[in-house]
């Protein structure tokens, strides 16, 4: 697993308090990992901070799953 | 009783009577305060009076870009904004049939839109900190209405709905959002009234007098304090019994 994926997973696990093995490629933050809409905003904030990138609101809306997040961030950094 | 040591507060309209009293009360409880307003001189005078832990951040709240910049300036000056008090307000009184779009827009813009923008501006760091206090100064007329103040009353009622909705969204993050709704308070705004008008007003107030800015500041101080962590989405009416809501 890539370095980006590891760092994203760590944030997701810490923020949502879920088991690491639940955070799979297709795991939806809201449907599978128990996030509410505010959690998703906070996750995006945490990603921005961790990777020093800006994630615009319209892009943030497309990040639904762990895989989406890793893909977006890998392309952005 | 209330200790705000280490907390940083941004107060708009701090050049006015109520805003000045609010800033003084928060500062007196140990908070660092950023004083915002349009008139620099009274802000500087208040900052000088308060001494340490006081910053002056002039801002024209009818200028959207300036409003968006204000939370950032406050963070630069103080390190964070833990307490936001949206106190600034204007009136453009006019009988409704004669009210112009400009009179409507200017009051909504300064009183309501700038409140929304400032709340939005402080939300991200408050969410991260898992602590925050938003205190919006509404008005009795937002609840009761008042002839000649369609625009002002709408803006002040709007603040209540805005505050409650924010309170819902962020309650789980340790952030509270509340309103304080003053009745008639003796300030420059009410000094414009004639003695006859004042007598008529006092006759409608069970307490038989206008309130003081310090009596508003006391309610704000409570809402800003850690002790008020379970009070959110509320409106504290401070009006001498004029409207018991």
CSV table of N, CA, C and O in Angstrom, one decimal, chain B residues 130-183:
chain,number,residue,atom,x,y,z
B,130,UNK,N,-12.5,21.6,18.9
B,130,UNK,CA,-13.6,21.0,19.6
B,130,UNK,C,-14.1,21.9,20.7
B,130,UNK,O,-14.5,21.4,21.8
B,131,UNK,N,-14.0,23.2,20.5
B,131,UNK,CA,-14.5,24.1,21.5
B,131,UNK,C,-14.8,25.4,20.7
B,131,UNK,O,-14.0,25.9,19.9
B,132,UNK,N,-15.9,26.0,21.0
B,132,UNK,CA,-16.2,27.3,20.5
B,132,UNK,C,-17.5,27.9,21.0
B,132,UNK,O,-18.3,27.2,21.5
B,133,UNK,N,-17.5,29.2,21.0
B,133,UNK,CA,-18.7,29.9,21.5
B,133,UNK,C,-19.1,31.0,20.4
B,133,UNK,O,-18.3,31.9,20.1
B,134,UNK,N,-20.3,30.8,19.9
B,134,UNK,CA,-20.8,31.8,19.0
B,134,UNK,C,-22.0,32.5,19.7
B,134,UNK,O,-22.9,31.8,20.2
B,135,UNK,N,-21.9,33.8,19.8
B,135,UNK,CA,-23.0,34.6,20.6
B,135,UNK,C,-23.4,35.7,19.7
B,135,UNK,O,-22.6,36.6,19.3
B,136,UNK,N,-24.6,35.6,19.2
B,136,UNK,CA,-25.2,36.6,18.3
B,136,UNK,C,-26.1,37.5,19.0
B,136,UNK,O,-27.1,37.0,19.7
B,137,UNK,N,-25.9,38.8,18.9
B,137,UNK,CA,-26.8,39.8,19.6
B,137,UNK,C,-28.0,40.1,18.7
B,137,UNK,O,-27.8,40.8,17.7
B,138,UNK,N,-29.1,39.5,19.0
B,138,UNK,CA,-30.3,39.7,18.3
B,138,UNK,C,-31.0,41.0,18.9
B,138,UNK,O,-30.4,41.9,19.3
B,139,UNK,N,-32.3,40.9,19.0
B,139,UNK,CA,-33.1,42.1,19.6
B,139,UNK,C,-34.5,41.6,20.0
B,139,UNK,O,-35.0,40.7,19.3
B,140,UNK,N,-35.0,42.3,20.9
B,140,UNK,CA,-36.4,42.0,21.3
B,140,UNK,C,-37.3,42.1,20.1
B,140,UNK,O,-38.3,41.4,19.9
B,141,UNK,N,-37.0,43.1,19.2
B,141,UNK,CA,-37.9,43.3,18.1
B,141,UNK,C,-37.9,42.2,17.0
B,141,UNK,O,-38.8,42.1,16.2
B,142,UNK,N,-36.8,41.4,17.1
B,142,UNK,CA,-36.8,40.2,16.2
B,142,UNK,C,-37.9,39.2,16.6
B,142,UNK,O,-38.4,38.4,15.8
B,143,UNK,N,-38.3,39.3,17.9
B,143,UNK,CA,-39.4,38.4,18.3
B,143,UNK,C,-40.7,39.0,18.3
B,143,UNK,O,-41.7,38.4,18.1
B,144,UNK,N,-40.8,40.4,18.6
B,144,UNK,CA,-42.1,41.0,18.8
B,144,UNK,C,-42.5,41.8,17.5
B,144,UNK,O,-43.6,42.2,17.4
B,145,UNK,N,-41.5,42.2,16.7
B,145,UNK,CA,-41.7,43.1,15.6
B,145,UNK,C,-41.8,44.6,16.2
B,145,UNK,O,-41.9,44.8,17.4
B,146,UNK,N,-41.7,45.5,15.3
B,146,UNK,CA,-41.7,46.9,15.7
B,146,UNK,C,-42.0,47.8,14.5
B,146,UNK,O,-41.4,47.6,13.4
B,147,UNK,N,-43.0,48.7,14.6
B,147,UNK,CA,-43.3,49.5,13.4
B,147,UNK,C,-42.1,50.3,13.0
B,147,UNK,O,-41.4,50.9,13.9
B,148,UNK,N,-41.9,50.4,11.8
B,148,UNK,CA,-40.8,51.2,11.3
B,148,UNK,C,-39.5,50.5,11.2
B,148,UNK,O,-38.5,51.0,10.7
B,149,UNK,N,-39.5,49.2,11.6
B,149,UNK,CA,-38.3,48.4,11.7
B,149,UNK,C,-38.4,47.1,11.0
B,149,UNK,O,-37.9,46.1,11.4
B,150,UNK,N,-39.1,47.1,9.9
B,150,UNK,CA,-39.3,45.8,9.1
B,150,UNK,C,-38.0,45.2,8.8
B,150,UNK,O,-37.7,44.0,9.0
B,151,UNK,N,-37.0,46.0,8.3
B,151,UNK,CA,-35.7,45.5,7.9
B,151,UNK,C,-34.9,45.0,9.2
B,151,UNK,O,-34.4,43.9,9.2
B,152,UNK,N,-34.9,45.9,10.2
B,152,UNK,CA,-34.1,45.5,11.4
B,152,UNK,C,-34.7,44.3,12.1
B,152,UNK,O,-34.0,43.4,12.5
B,153,UNK,N,-36.0,44.3,12.2
B,153,UNK,CA,-36.7,43.1,12.9
B,153,UNK,C,-36.4,41.8,12.1
B,153,UNK,O,-36.2,40.8,12.7
B,154,UNK,N,-36.5,41.9,10.8
B,154,UNK,CA,-36.2,40.7,10.0
B,154,UNK,C,-34.8,40.3,10.1
B,154,UNK,O,-34.5,39.1,10.2
B,155,UNK,N,-33.9,41.2,10.2
B,155,UNK,CA,-32.5,40.8,10.3
B,155,UNK,C,-32.2,40.1,11.7
B,155,UNK,O,-31.5,39.2,11.8
B,156,UNK,N,-32.9,40.7,12.7
B,156,UNK,CA,-32.7,40.1,14.1
B,156,UNK,C,-33.4,38.8,14.3
B,156,UNK,O,-32.9,37.9,15.0
B,157,UNK,N,-34.6,38.6,13.7
B,157,UNK,CA,-35.2,37.3,13.7
B,157,UNK,C,-34.4,36.3,12.9
B,157,UNK,O,-34.3,35.2,13.3
B,158,UNK,N,-33.8,36.8,11.8
B,158,UNK,CA,-33.0,35.9,11.0
B,158,UNK,C,-31.8,35.4,11.7
B,158,UNK,O,-31.4,34.2,11.6
B,159,UNK,N,-31.2,36.2,12.6
B,159,UNK,CA,-30.1,35.8,13.4
B,159,UNK,C,-30.5,34.7,14.3
B,159,UNK,O,-29.7,33.7,14.5
B,160,UNK,N,-31.7,34.7,14.8
B,160,UNK,CA,-32.1,33.6,15.7
B,160,UNK,C,-32.2,32.3,14.9
B,160,UNK,O,-31.7,31.2,15.4
B,161,UNK,N,-32.8,32.3,13.8
B,161,UNK,CA,-32.9,31.1,13.0
B,161,UNK,C,-31.5,30.6,12.5
B,161,UNK,O,-31.3,29.3,12.6
B,162,UNK,N,-30.7,31.5,12.2
B,162,UNK,CA,-29.3,31.1,11.8
B,162,UNK,C,-28.6,30.5,12.9
B,162,UNK,O,-27.9,29.4,12.8
B,163,UNK,N,-28.7,31.1,14.1
B,163,UNK,CA,-28.0,30.6,15.3
B,163,UNK,C,-28.5,29.2,15.7
B,163,UNK,O,-27.7,28.3,16.0
B,164,UNK,N,-29.8,29.0,15.6
B,164,UNK,CA,-30.3,27.7,16.0
B,164,UNK,C,-29.8,26.6,15.1
B,164,UNK,O,-29.5,25.5,15.5
B,165,UNK,N,-29.8,26.9,13.8
B,165,UNK,CA,-29.4,26.0,12.8
B,165,UNK,C,-27.9,25.6,12.9
B,165,UNK,O,-27.5,24.5,12.9
B,166,UNK,N,-27.1,26.6,13.2
B,166,UNK,CA,-25.7,26.4,13.5
B,166,UNK,C,-25.5,25.5,14.7
B,166,UNK,O,-24.7,24.6,14.8
B,167,UNK,N,-26.3,25.9,15.7
B,167,UNK,CA,-26.2,25.1,17.0
B,167,UNK,C,-26.5,23.6,16.8
B,167,UNK,O,-25.8,22.8,17.3
B,168,UNK,N,-27.5,23.3,15.9
B,168,UNK,CA,-27.8,21.9,15.6
B,168,UNK,C,-26.5,21.3,15.0
B,168,UNK,O,-26.2,20.1,15.4
B,169,UNK,N,-26.0,21.9,14.0
B,169,UNK,CA,-24.9,21.3,13.2
B,169,UNK,C,-23.7,21.0,14.0
B,169,UNK,O,-23.0,20.0,13.7
B,170,UNK,N,-23.3,21.9,14.9
B,170,UNK,CA,-22.0,21.7,15.5
B,170,UNK,C,-22.0,21.4,17.0
B,170,UNK,O,-21.0,21.4,17.7
B,171,UNK,N,-23.2,21.1,17.5
B,171,UNK,CA,-23.3,20.8,19.0
B,171,UNK,C,-22.4,19.7,19.4
B,171,UNK,O,-21.8,19.7,20.5
B,172,UNK,N,-22.3,18.7,18.5
B,172,UNK,CA,-21.5,17.5,18.9
B,172,UNK,C,-20.0,17.8,18.9
B,172,UNK,O,-19.2,16.9,19.2
B,173,UNK,N,-19.6,19.0,18.4
B,173,UNK,CA,-18.2,19.3,18.4
B,173,UNK,C,-17.8,20.3,19.5
B,173,UNK,O,-16.8,20.9,19.4
B,174,UNK,N,-18.6,20.4,20.5
B,174,UNK,CA,-18.2,21.3,21.6
B,174,UNK,C,-18.4,22.7,21.3
B,174,UNK,O,-17.9,23.6,22.0
B,175,UNK,N,-19.1,23.0,20.3
B,175,UNK,CA,-19.4,24.4,19.9
B,175,UNK,C,-20.8,24.8,20.2
B,175,UNK,O,-21.7,24.1,19.8
B,176,UNK,N,-21.0,25.9,20.9
B,176,UNK,CA,-22.4,26.3,21.2
B,176,UNK,C,-22.6,27.6,20.4
B,176,UNK,O,-21.7,28.4,20.1
B,177,UNK,N,-23.9,27.8,20.0
B,177,UNK,CA,-24.3,29.0,19.3
B,177,UNK,C,-25.6,29.5,20.0
B,177,UNK,O,-26.6,28.7,20.1
B,178,UNK,N,-25.6,30.7,20.5
B,178,UNK,CA,-26.7,31.3,21.2
B,178,UNK,C,-26.9,32.7,20.8
B,178,UNK,O,-26.0,33.4,20.3
B,179,UNK,N,-28.1,33.2,21.1
B,179,UNK,CA,-28.4,34.6,21.0
B,179,UNK,C,-28.7,35.3,22.3
B,179,UNK,O,-29.2,34.6,23.2
B,180,UNK,N,-28.4,36.5,22.4
B,180,UNK,CA,-28.8,37.4,23.4
B,180,UNK,C,-29.7,38.5,22.8
B,180,UNK,O,-29.3,39.1,21.8
B,181,UNK,N,-30.9,38.6,23.3
B,181,UNK,CA,-31.9,39.6,22.7
B,181,UNK,C,-32.1,40.7,23.7
B,181,UNK,O,-33.0,40.6,24.6
B,182,UNK,N,-31.4,41.8,23.5
B,182,UNK,CA,-31.7,43.0,24.4
B,182,UNK,C,-33.0,43.6,24.1
B,182,UNK,O,-33.5,43.6,23.0
B,183,UNK,N,-33.6,44.2,25.2
B,183,UNK,CA,-34.7,45.1,25.0
B,183,UNK,C,-34.2,46.5,24.8
B,183,UNK,O,-33.2,46.6,24.0
